[in-house]
Amino acid sequence: MNLEKSLRAANRKLLIPYVTGGVTANWTDYLTAYAQAGADAIEIGLPFSDPMIDGSTVQRASDVALERGTTVAKILAEVSTLDIGVPLAAMTYYNLVQRTSPDAFCRALAEAGVGGLIVPDVPLEEAAELEAAAKDNGVDLVLLAAPSTPPARLAEIAARSRGFIYAVSVMGITGERAALADTAGRLAADLKAATDRPVVLGIGISTAEHAVEASRHADGVVIGSSLMRRVLDGATPDEVRDWLATVRTALDQEFAHSLLA
Amino acid sequence: MTELSPLPRFEVATAMSEPSEAGRFGEYGGRFVPESLIPACAAVEAAFRSAWADPEFRRNLDRLLAVHAGRPTALTPSWRLSAELGINLLLKREDLAHTGSHKINNVLGQALLARRMGKTKLLAETGAGQHGVATATAAALLGLEATIFMGSRDIERQSLNVFRMKMLGAEVVPVDSGSRTLKDACTEALRNWVAQVDDAYYCVGSVMGPHPYPWMVREFQRVIGDEARRQVATELTTGVPDYVVACVGGGSNAAGTFAGFVDTSAQLIGVEAEGGAAVAFGRVGVMHGFRSLVLQDDEGQIGEAHSIAAGLDYPGIGPEHAHLNDSGRARYVYVNDDEVVAAVVRLARTEGIFAALESSHALAWIIRAAGTGELPQGANVLMTLSGRGDKDISALMEVL
Ligand SMILES: Cc1ncc(COP(=O)(O)O)c(C=O)c1O
């Protein structure tokens, strides 16, 4: 399923929950739960030993998954058997991508039905090879923009990103925050002015209130650590689904329709 | 020892010059960091380029290196050990630099740069604690704050240096993730830099990290090689040594040493720890912001290095070394912990010098190779003795 087309067709604020692949034996049940709660896409973390942009919660989830013997191949094999009707994007680090080759990696994603890829340690200047490999295999390479990104670079990121643009809400790493960062609204607004591609705010979006607040400026949100804390604490897929559904409801009540439509 | 074939001119002209605009040494290097850090890396690069071209910055740094760090460091002929080994071994004494290792050369340069950029705080990772101590020292000297990230396993192994850093006013943050050693401290320092780029300067401890760090740190360390080149010229009738040997963790003392001899006929030899030998056992990978040779499994998960020397417990190698290896200009070998401990003792008893475990890797290879085809009888050998061994006393008490 083409990621961007599908996001545009959603006609509501985008809710993109994250799960670390292999974090529990039944981890794919969380994918189903997310879909039932009204996710518009799902981000699947492919765990890496040295996750540079991740805070303690996602680090712990990655360590747990790796200790369980999780590999990229195993995650993709499990994903390829699913049919949950929601587009999937993989999030990982470049060492795993280049281990075989960017081309082989993207082909494996495409074959498993994963249509998007997010690699936070590949900035614009290092992206060319991966962009080409993603394009050749029909995978949308989602680029990240940060509060520190200067205007000319924002425009280039907006032009080269596929699927959506991942707007990093805060100068920092993944992890729950008490409040939405001041930097979030400004970055999303600048990106919206630069592109008509979906702009999604992520990192630090921890509550339904944050999601609503962020969606005043952006087309939607990624929620990661807040969900992974629950998963690590033993919340069942049904419990996680019920919490995520409250975020869905809050977004839908506040916003009658998407800005993208 | 003069029948070494001359190097091709091309190698001499290009080896160890500036990396490409993208920060590449051959296929290695680059700037693989999150978007949030790109402007910060670009700012460090711009500041370094302007500072390095500024005679006043160079004068200030040279003066600090002289009056604070005690440069130039001595070049010591090792008379008794040389006689035993049948070679002529000259030691470049970085153990005599203030704080006890070569790390101070780089740190004084970067701390001056941080101040020039208007930063108020230094962040650093450390393994053995030598880079942490040097950073804490420079911060105290220049009136900056210092936060040092250190794996909790290294904190146990290097308690003396932890105390030194705290004495100097630095905050030492234990890192409990992963292998709880140097690689995890690096990852944690990068994470923390993202959150405070406006005020903080990341003071990288070796020739690694995103561009411009591998190049900049080599330039700040080339004082080792430049001094040694002049000193060796007066010690040796041949003018240059046949072999130049240094230990390699990330590879900063080796890079600084090699930079002074890359345009000569000297054979350049980097010595890694067996359990952290990225050239012998690593594969091309991307970690801590750069592409290089990295210990990793078939999946691409980073391997854990193991060495009795905490400062060599690093699964990667600086990108320029990977390139020097590819081009054949330098050769990389490894030694094991037992050889290293024997080398520490031997140097202490023959020359009265107590070397760091890291530095003793270089010596261990020399002891093993001396008199063989790898290092023939009569060879003139320059070895960088990167640091002193006081920090290793408790580790040695456990094994001796
Ligand atoms: C004395 C000494 N030598 C060598 C090293 C290794 O670093 P590099 O390879 O960057 O010279 C260290 C690192 O802590 C050290 O303390």
XYZ file of C-alpha atoms and ligand atoms in Angstrom:
677
model
C 0.000 0.000 0.000
C 1.505 3.364 -0.983
C 2.173 5.227 2.220
C 1.536 8.790 1.106
C -1.598 7.982 -0.894
C -3.016 6.081 1.994
C -2.259 8.906 4.466
C -3.909 11.443 2.183
C -6.971 9.261 1.823
C -7.399 9.088 5.594
C -9.074 12.502 5.687
C -8.466 12.879 9.393
C -5.565 13.803 11.615
C -2.934 11.092 11.266
C -2.210 8.813 14.181
C 0.977 6.779 13.724
C 1.828 4.550 16.697
C 5.209 2.856 17.093
C 6.167 -0.603 18.269
C 9.598 -2.198 18.600
C 9.563 -5.370 16.507
C 10.084 -8.497 18.576
C 9.685 -6.782 21.944
C 7.388 -9.596 23.092
C 6.494 -12.982 21.643
C 3.060 -11.611 20.710
C 4.325 -8.256 19.426
C 2.342 -8.425 16.190
C -0.835 -8.458 18.294
C 0.014 -4.844 19.123
C -0.060 -4.055 15.409
C -3.569 -5.441 15.213
C -4.516 -3.508 18.347
C -3.148 -0.277 16.868
C -5.138 -0.857 13.679
C -8.296 -1.455 15.705
C -7.688 1.742 17.667
C -7.650 3.750 14.466
C -4.015 4.022 13.432
C -3.458 5.532 9.980
C -0.026 3.942 9.657
C 2.244 2.000 12.016
C 5.951 2.489 12.616
C 7.847 -0.725 13.365
C 11.229 -0.332 15.042
C 13.869 -2.786 13.843
C 16.013 -2.984 16.990
C 19.656 -1.857 16.868
C 22.284 -2.290 19.566
C 23.264 1.411 19.641
C 20.160 3.512 18.998
C 21.564 7.051 18.874
C 18.304 8.989 18.859
C 16.421 6.830 21.361
C 15.847 7.492 25.034
C 15.734 4.894 27.790
C 12.293 3.445 27.017
C 12.959 2.560 23.372
C 16.522 1.532 24.264
C 15.126 -0.920 26.764
C 12.555 -2.197 24.263
C 15.344 -2.698 21.699
C 17.532 -4.544 24.214
C 14.647 -6.784 25.235
C 13.871 -7.561 21.596
C 17.509 -8.321 20.774
C 17.829 -10.551 23.828
C 14.827 -12.484 22.515
C 16.859 -13.199 19.382
C 14.975 -10.763 17.181
C 16.399 -10.131 13.721
C 15.270 -7.997 10.806
C 14.524 -11.157 8.819
C 12.340 -12.598 11.596
C 10.387 -9.369 11.999
C 9.780 -9.084 8.281
C 8.762 -12.740 8.054
C 6.133 -12.196 10.744
C 4.926 -8.947 9.216
C 4.531 -10.474 5.768
C 1.881 -12.864 7.048
C -0.272 -10.059 8.482
C -3.143 -8.323 6.795
C -4.187 -5.488 9.063
C -5.150 -2.960 6.408
C -2.830 -0.218 7.683
C 0.375 0.889 5.902
C 3.634 0.051 7.681
C 6.921 1.947 7.927
C 10.145 0.545 9.345
C 12.298 2.694 11.624
C 15.907 1.675 12.110
C 19.563 2.751 11.961
C 21.819 2.779 8.949
C 24.177 0.033 10.055
C 21.376 -2.504 9.726
C 20.363 -1.059 6.354
C 23.840 -1.182 4.850
C 24.795 -4.547 6.368
C 23.585 -6.372 3.257
C 23.073 -3.351 1.017
C 20.534 -0.533 0.900
C 19.034 -2.178 -2.176
C 18.712 -5.637 -0.632
C 17.314 -4.112 2.553
C 14.646 -2.099 0.728
C 13.736 -5.084 -1.415
C 13.191 -7.150 1.726
C 10.947 -4.425 3.158
C 8.906 -4.244 -0.031
C 8.536 -8.022 -0.181
C 7.218 -8.039 3.394
C 4.708 -5.319 2.561
C 6.467 -2.531 4.440
C 6.045 0.602 2.319
C 7.953 3.209 4.335
C 11.413 3.563 5.856
C 12.743 5.996 8.475
C 16.504 6.039 9.206
C 17.313 8.846 11.636
C 21.100 8.646 11.292
C 20.954 9.276 7.545
C 20.715 13.037 6.972
C 20.391 14.627 3.528
C 24.114 14.560 2.759
C 24.322 10.801 3.278
C 20.937 9.898 1.805
C 21.513 9.614 -1.969
C 22.281 5.892 -2.137
C 19.430 4.972 0.166
C 16.999 7.260 -1.666
C 17.814 5.508 -4.926
C 17.472 2.049 -3.399
C 14.152 2.949 -1.771
C 12.792 4.377 -5.010
C 13.858 1.338 -7.042
C 11.984 -0.909 -4.639
C 8.885 1.224 -4.247
C 9.611 2.122 -0.619
C 8.941 5.665 0.633
C 12.031 7.044 2.401
C 10.737 9.382 5.090
C 13.214 12.147 5.947
C 13.388 13.936 9.285
C 13.416 17.663 9.944
C 14.474 19.178 13.277
C 13.926 22.444 15.110
C 17.556 23.304 14.332
C 17.166 22.805 10.569
C 17.700 26.091 8.697
C 14.981 27.218 6.205
C 16.774 26.287 2.962
C 17.427 22.793 4.311
C 13.812 22.427 5.419
C 12.731 23.087 1.851
C 15.134 20.470 0.525
C 14.028 17.904 3.110
C 10.409 18.618 2.238
C 11.152 18.161 -1.454
C 13.105 14.915 -1.063
C 11.085 13.188 1.667
C 8.554 10.589 0.542
C 5.434 9.363 2.318
C 5.429 12.124 4.877
C 7.883 14.426 6.587
C 8.874 13.424 10.090
C 9.070 16.661 12.069
C 11.126 16.092 15.217
C 9.235 18.152 17.776
C 12.068 18.769 20.193
C 15.859 19.030 20.319
C 16.358 15.739 22.051
C 15.867 12.000 21.898
C 12.773 9.811 22.046
C 11.070 9.646 25.422
C 8.026 10.909 27.235
C 7.804 14.591 28.079
C 5.547 16.516 30.441
C 4.595 19.063 27.805
C 4.756 19.484 24.065
C 7.944 21.396 23.186
C 7.623 25.032 22.089
C 9.667 24.141 19.032
C 7.006 21.751 17.690
C 4.439 24.220 16.392
C 6.948 26.460 14.704
C 8.679 23.606 12.874
C 5.391 22.095 11.695
C 4.151 25.480 10.484
C 7.392 26.131 8.591
C 7.168 22.732 6.942
C 3.510 23.172 6.063
C 4.458 26.421 4.362
C 7.163 24.631 2.378
C 5.278 21.555 1.157
C 1.897 19.945 0.613
C 3.224 16.537 1.748
C 1.873 15.312 5.073
C 3.818 16.738 8.035
C 3.800 14.532 11.111
C 5.210 15.568 14.489
C 6.999 12.936 16.540
C 9.297 12.478 19.567
C 7.962 13.499 22.939
C 4.260 13.222 22.001
C 3.107 11.418 25.118
C -0.602 12.114 25.747
C -3.876 12.714 23.930
C -3.541 16.391 24.864
C -0.083 16.563 23.246
C -1.469 14.858 20.143
C -4.297 17.390 19.848
C -1.981 20.320 20.475
C 0.573 19.066 17.928
C -2.158 18.485 15.351
C -3.126 22.158 15.420
C 0.047 22.727 13.411
C 0.751 19.360 11.822
C -1.183 16.717 9.915
C -0.756 14.261 12.739
C 1.554 12.598 15.221
C 3.808 9.638 15.883
C 3.474 8.174 19.378
C 6.301 5.918 20.533
C 7.738 5.898 24.050
C 4.376 6.408 25.700
C 3.135 3.190 24.081
C 6.369 1.269 24.603
C 6.412 2.100 28.314
C 2.979 0.484 28.560
C 4.095 -2.548 26.558
C 7.240 -2.969 28.678
C 5.152 -2.648 31.832
C 3.092 -5.602 30.641
C -0.003 -3.927 29.191
C -1.923 -6.338 26.970
C -2.713 -5.517 23.333
C -6.327 -4.818 24.370
C -5.229 -2.397 27.094
C -2.899 -0.597 24.726
C -5.645 -0.497 22.097
C -8.055 1.095 24.557
C -5.549 3.810 25.484
C -4.673 4.556 21.872
C -8.383 4.735 21.018
C -8.732 7.617 23.484
C -6.090 9.509 21.492
C -7.955 8.728 18.268
C -11.186 10.011 19.773
C -9.564 13.175 21.099
C -8.138 13.940 17.649
C -11.402 13.231 15.860
C -13.431 15.322 18.295
C -11.121 18.289 17.968
C -10.605 18.179 14.216
C -13.534 17.535 11.914
C -11.269 16.691 9.001
C -7.707 16.725 7.796
C -5.919 19.768 6.462
C -4.671 17.509 3.685
C -8.038 16.822 2.072
C 67.414 -0.997 6.879
C 67.382 1.221 3.815
C 66.158 -1.190 1.162
C 62.504 -0.235 1.631
C 60.979 0.625 -1.704
C 60.047 4.283 -2.093
C 56.361 5.112 -1.868
C 54.493 6.044 -5.034
C 54.353 9.829 -5.350
C 50.571 9.835 -5.456
C 50.337 8.295 -1.998
C 52.743 10.778 -0.547
C 50.876 13.722 -1.971
C 47.395 12.708 -0.838
C 47.820 10.556 2.259
C 46.605 12.253 5.445
C 45.605 15.518 3.836
C 42.128 17.004 4.225
C 39.156 14.694 3.800
C 36.703 15.385 0.974
C 34.052 18.038 1.380
C 31.697 15.349 2.664
C 34.286 14.363 5.262
C 35.379 11.197 3.485
C 38.710 9.424 3.661
C 38.230 7.142 0.681
C 34.884 5.484 1.337
C 35.058 6.059 5.097
C 33.989 8.889 7.377
C 31.017 11.106 6.599
C 28.406 12.620 8.856
C 25.820 10.002 9.843
C 24.038 11.901 12.593
C 20.421 12.832 13.259
C 19.210 15.939 11.470
C 19.130 17.787 14.824
C 22.946 17.615 14.990
C 23.735 18.605 11.417
C 23.868 22.359 12.076
C 26.044 21.735 15.148
C 28.532 19.637 13.164
C 28.593 22.247 10.410
C 29.262 24.948 13.006
C 32.166 22.982 14.497
C 33.609 22.502 11.020
C 33.340 26.186 10.148
C 34.844 27.221 13.483
C 37.716 24.760 13.140
C 38.524 25.840 9.593
C 38.672 29.475 10.630
C 40.602 28.803 13.843
C 43.159 26.531 12.200
C 43.870 29.226 9.632
C 44.117 31.915 12.312
C 47.726 32.515 13.490
C 46.501 33.877 16.803
C 44.519 30.702 17.585
C 47.580 28.637 16.686
C 49.797 30.794 18.901
C 47.388 30.480 21.820
C 47.218 26.723 21.419
C 50.976 26.349 21.076
C 51.450 28.409 24.208
C 48.998 26.297 26.219
C 50.650 23.131 24.921
C 54.003 24.482 26.110
C 53.212 26.141 29.431
C 50.321 23.943 30.573
C 50.810 20.573 28.907
C 54.616 20.601 29.023
C 55.360 20.192 25.327
C 57.502 19.272 23.588
C 57.555 15.845 25.209
C 60.848 13.968 25.302
C 62.071 11.419 22.806
C 63.720 8.716 24.896
C 66.068 6.103 23.471
C 65.373 2.823 25.254
C 68.943 1.640 25.677
C 68.593 -1.604 27.625
C 65.425 -2.838 25.936
C 66.838 -2.009 22.503
C 69.916 -4.088 23.268
C 67.749 -7.018 24.377
C 65.549 -6.846 21.292
C 68.320 -6.158 18.788
C 66.629 -3.056 17.426
C 66.954 0.665 18.045
C 63.763 1.710 19.849
C 62.926 5.373 20.417
C 59.980 6.268 22.625
C 57.895 9.396 22.056
C 56.939 10.182 25.612
C 53.294 11.288 25.641
C 53.146 9.821 29.148
C 55.068 12.931 30.195
C 52.404 15.310 28.892
C 50.245 16.908 31.575
C 47.421 14.596 32.760
C 49.508 11.617 31.676
C 48.599 10.999 28.064
C 48.368 12.436 24.564
C 44.668 13.164 25.130
C 45.526 16.647 26.422
C 46.805 17.751 22.973
C 43.408 17.273 21.387
C 41.437 18.560 24.327
C 43.298 21.859 24.628
C 42.630 22.456 20.927
C 38.957 21.614 21.170
C 38.414 23.504 24.423
C 39.940 26.643 22.902
C 37.672 26.117 19.911
C 34.625 25.697 22.157
C 35.428 28.958 23.891
C 35.940 30.678 20.533
C 32.440 29.427 19.574
C 30.971 30.905 22.746
C 30.119 27.551 24.316
C 30.050 27.229 28.089
C 30.133 23.494 28.564
C 32.149 20.531 27.322
C 30.620 17.086 26.883
C 32.915 14.099 26.479
C 32.919 10.321 26.497
C 35.747 8.429 28.106
C 36.944 4.839 28.308
C 40.103 4.628 30.378
C 39.261 8.013 31.831
C 42.283 9.709 30.248
C 40.205 11.730 27.809
C 37.772 12.525 30.601
C 40.576 13.724 32.856
C 42.055 15.798 30.034
C 38.646 17.330 29.287
C 38.010 18.103 32.948
C 41.462 19.682 33.111
C 40.938 21.893 30.054
C 37.510 22.895 31.325
C 39.003 23.974 34.645
C 41.794 25.826 32.885
C 39.470 27.725 30.562
C 36.554 28.237 32.934
C 34.121 25.858 31.241
C 31.788 23.232 32.705
C 32.468 19.587 31.905
C 30.163 16.564 31.816
C 31.877 13.248 31.194
C 29.988 10.105 30.105
C 31.619 6.873 31.187
C 30.434 3.265 31.000
C 29.669 1.925 34.459
C 32.005 -1.014 33.821
C 34.852 1.406 33.101
C 33.954 3.414 36.193
C 34.652 0.275 38.223
C 37.909 -0.419 36.373
C 39.242 3.143 36.442
C 38.159 4.489 39.813
C 41.295 6.580 40.160
C 40.509 8.591 37.051
C 36.873 8.978 38.095
C 38.067 10.578 41.308
C 40.472 12.805 39.378
C 37.684 14.073 37.113
C 35.486 14.898 40.076
C 38.391 16.640 41.825
C 38.754 18.805 38.742
C 35.128 19.839 39.029
C 33.628 17.691 36.276
C 30.372 15.789 36.507
C 30.812 12.075 35.717
C 27.673 10.411 34.363
C 27.614 6.586 34.520
C 26.274 4.873 31.394
C 24.443 1.619 32.074
C 23.313 0.704 28.574
C 24.777 -1.980 26.316
C 28.257 -3.220 27.202
C 28.665 -0.319 29.720
C 31.985 0.677 28.139
C 33.371 3.258 25.717
C 31.003 2.641 22.796
C 27.987 3.148 25.023
C 29.512 6.288 26.522
C 29.929 7.663 22.969
C 26.307 6.942 22.082
C 25.150 8.556 25.311
C 27.294 11.661 24.755
C 25.785 12.094 21.286
C 22.274 11.735 22.730
C 22.999 14.380 25.306
C 24.555 16.742 22.812
C 21.298 16.788 20.818
C 19.461 18.199 23.813
C 21.949 20.998 24.554
C 23.639 21.977 21.301
C 23.241 25.684 21.964
C 25.477 25.769 25.046
C 27.442 22.570 24.860
C 30.381 21.545 22.739
C 30.984 17.827 22.172
C 34.675 17.233 22.763
C 35.296 13.919 20.982
C 38.227 11.961 22.377
C 39.620 10.236 19.327
C 39.716 10.348 15.525
C 36.102 9.291 15.272
C 32.604 10.724 15.215
C 30.970 12.752 12.453
C 32.943 15.044 10.140
C 34.920 17.192 11.030
C 35.957 15.351 14.206
C 38.208 12.622 12.741
C 40.118 15.196 10.726
C 40.180 17.863 13.438
C 41.352 15.487 16.176
C 44.133 14.213 13.891
C 45.226 17.793 13.264
C 45.282 18.541 16.999
C 47.302 15.343 17.580
C 49.758 15.844 14.741
C 51.943 17.737 17.186
C 53.105 14.273 18.320
C 54.302 13.329 14.847
C 55.677 16.748 13.969
C 57.751 16.947 17.143
C 58.924 13.364 16.808
C 59.984 13.979 13.200
C 62.303 16.778 14.312
C 63.573 14.864 17.334
C 64.219 11.680 15.405
C 66.186 13.610 12.801
C 68.809 14.432 15.405
C 68.844 10.918 16.958
C 69.177 8.902 13.771
C 71.778 9.203 11.055
C 69.130 8.008 8.604
C 66.943 10.964 9.571
C 63.695 8.959 9.623
C 62.863 5.696 11.360
C 62.189 2.477 9.473
C 59.077 1.761 11.523
C 56.597 4.012 13.290
C 54.397 2.125 15.754
C 51.448 3.260 17.872
C 48.505 1.676 19.644
C 45.021 2.147 18.206
C 41.738 2.457 20.067
C 39.892 5.011 17.992
C 43.320 5.851 16.689
C 44.175 9.416 17.715
C 47.713 8.970 19.024
C 48.453 6.785 16.009
C 46.936 9.290 13.564
C 48.849 12.181 15.114
C 52.072 10.188 15.004
C 51.553 8.879 11.453
C 50.783 12.393 10.196
C 54.388 13.357 10.884
C 55.819 10.434 8.894
C 53.294 9.647 6.183
C 55.469 11.382 3.582
C 58.567 9.351 4.499
C 59.644 5.812 3.773
C 58.766 4.705 7.321
C 56.424 1.745 7.644
C 53.411 2.780 9.716
C 52.043 0.158 12.097
C 48.907 0.485 14.230
C 48.432 -2.021 17.042
C 44.927 -2.895 18.196
C 43.760 -5.039 21.082
C 42.873 -8.560 19.958
C 39.390 -8.212 21.407
C 38.829 -4.896 19.654
C 40.674 -5.434 16.384
C 38.362 -3.684 13.940
C 40.744 -4.031 10.995
C 41.325 -7.752 11.470
C 37.814 -8.778 12.488
C 35.530 -5.874 11.606
C 33.399 -5.135 8.584
C 32.329 -1.895 6.989
C 29.639 -0.293 9.084
C 28.215 2.964 10.381
C 28.405 3.864 14.062
C 28.744 7.044 16.106
C 28.309 9.212 13.036
C 30.898 7.731 10.679
C 31.481 4.854 8.301
C 34.471 2.665 9.026
C 35.476 -0.858 9.953
C 33.390 -1.990 12.907
C 33.084 -5.200 14.919
C 29.564 -6.438 14.285
C 27.595 -9.636 13.860
C 25.979 -10.902 10.653
C 22.888 -8.864 11.447
C 24.761 -5.588 11.821
C 24.444 -5.405 15.619
C 27.588 -3.774 17.023
C 29.956 -6.159 18.769
C 31.407 -5.672 22.208
C 35.129 -5.120 22.325
C 37.134 -6.776 25.108
C 40.520 -5.614 26.283
C 42.379 -5.268 29.551
C 42.970 -1.673 28.390
C 39.720 0.247 28.765
C 40.926 2.864 26.276
C 41.138 0.255 23.510
C 37.760 -1.292 24.269
C 36.213 0.187 21.163
C 34.591 -1.864 18.380
C 35.479 0.588 15.612
C 38.500 2.403 14.267
C 38.831 5.962 13.024
C 37.809 6.292 9.353
C 41.188 7.561 8.209
C 42.835 4.419 9.558
C 40.411 2.239 7.587
C 41.454 4.222 4.541
C 45.196 3.998 5.318
C 44.685 0.258 5.650
C 42.890 -0.001 2.292
C 45.586 2.003 0.560
C 48.308 -0.083 2.172
C 50.078 2.987 3.566
C 49.651 1.715 7.126
C 49.372 -1.794 8.476
C 47.234 -2.857 11.446
C 48.064 -5.736 13.742
C 46.838 -6.896 17.146
C 48.162 -8.316 20.402
C 46.483 -10.065 23.326
C 46.131 -9.098 26.997
C 48.879 -11.449 28.190
C 51.438 -9.995 25.804
C 50.423 -6.520 26.947
C 50.862 -7.236 30.639
C 54.270 -8.781 29.944
C 55.226 -5.673 27.953
C 54.257 -3.301 30.789
C 56.486 -5.206 33.182
C 59.372 -5.463 30.747
C 59.450 -1.739 29.988
C 59.214 -0.896 33.672
C 62.156 -3.160 34.526
C 64.417 -2.309 31.600
C 63.792 1.412 31.252
C 62.133 2.552 34.471
C 59.024 3.662 32.625
C 55.550 2.580 33.710
C 53.444 2.726 30.552
C 49.664 2.616 30.231
C 48.095 -0.689 29.194
C 46.921 1.001 25.989
C 50.405 2.175 25.027
C 51.854 -1.200 25.933
C 49.983 -2.750 23.017
C 52.423 -1.020 20.674
C 55.343 -2.295 22.715
C 53.931 -5.821 22.913
C 53.868 -6.025 19.123
C 57.429 -4.697 18.899
C 58.620 -7.284 21.419
C 56.882 -10.062 19.502
C 58.033 -8.926 16.061
C 61.604 -7.865 16.838
C 64.119 -10.018 15.039
C 61.539 -11.511 12.672
C 60.828 -10.546 9.063
C 58.142 -8.210 10.370
C 60.651 -6.129 12.308
C 64.205 -7.130 11.402
C 67.322 -6.874 13.544
C 68.822 -3.424 13.531
C 65.626 -1.613 12.594
C 65.145 1.947 13.779
C 61.758 2.051 15.463
C 59.803 5.017 16.736
C 57.032 4.093 19.144
C 54.528 6.494 20.607
C 54.159 5.790 24.289
C 50.719 7.326 24.553
C 50.278 7.429 28.326
C 51.485 6.516 31.774
C 50.337 3.514 33.732
C 49.330 4.919 37.112
C 45.636 4.565 36.256
C 46.165 0.839 35.599
C 47.645 -0.102 38.960
C 44.504 -1.718 40.338
C 43.873 -3.631 37.076
C 47.456 -4.890 37.143
C 47.264 -5.828 40.819
C 44.512 -8.258 39.837
C 46.564 -10.065 37.203
C 50.144 -9.860 38.482
C 47.054 6.162 27.240
C 46.084 5.945 26.111
N 46.553 5.544 24.922
C 45.726 5.305 23.890
C 44.360 5.438 24.010
C 43.521 5.108 22.830
O 43.062 6.215 22.131
P 43.573 6.572 20.690
O 43.531 5.324 19.884
O 42.590 7.577 20.213
O 44.927 7.129 20.776
C 43.816 5.864 25.231
C 42.368 6.031 25.389
O 41.821 6.180 26.400
C 44.716 6.128 26.304
O 44.247 6.511 27.498
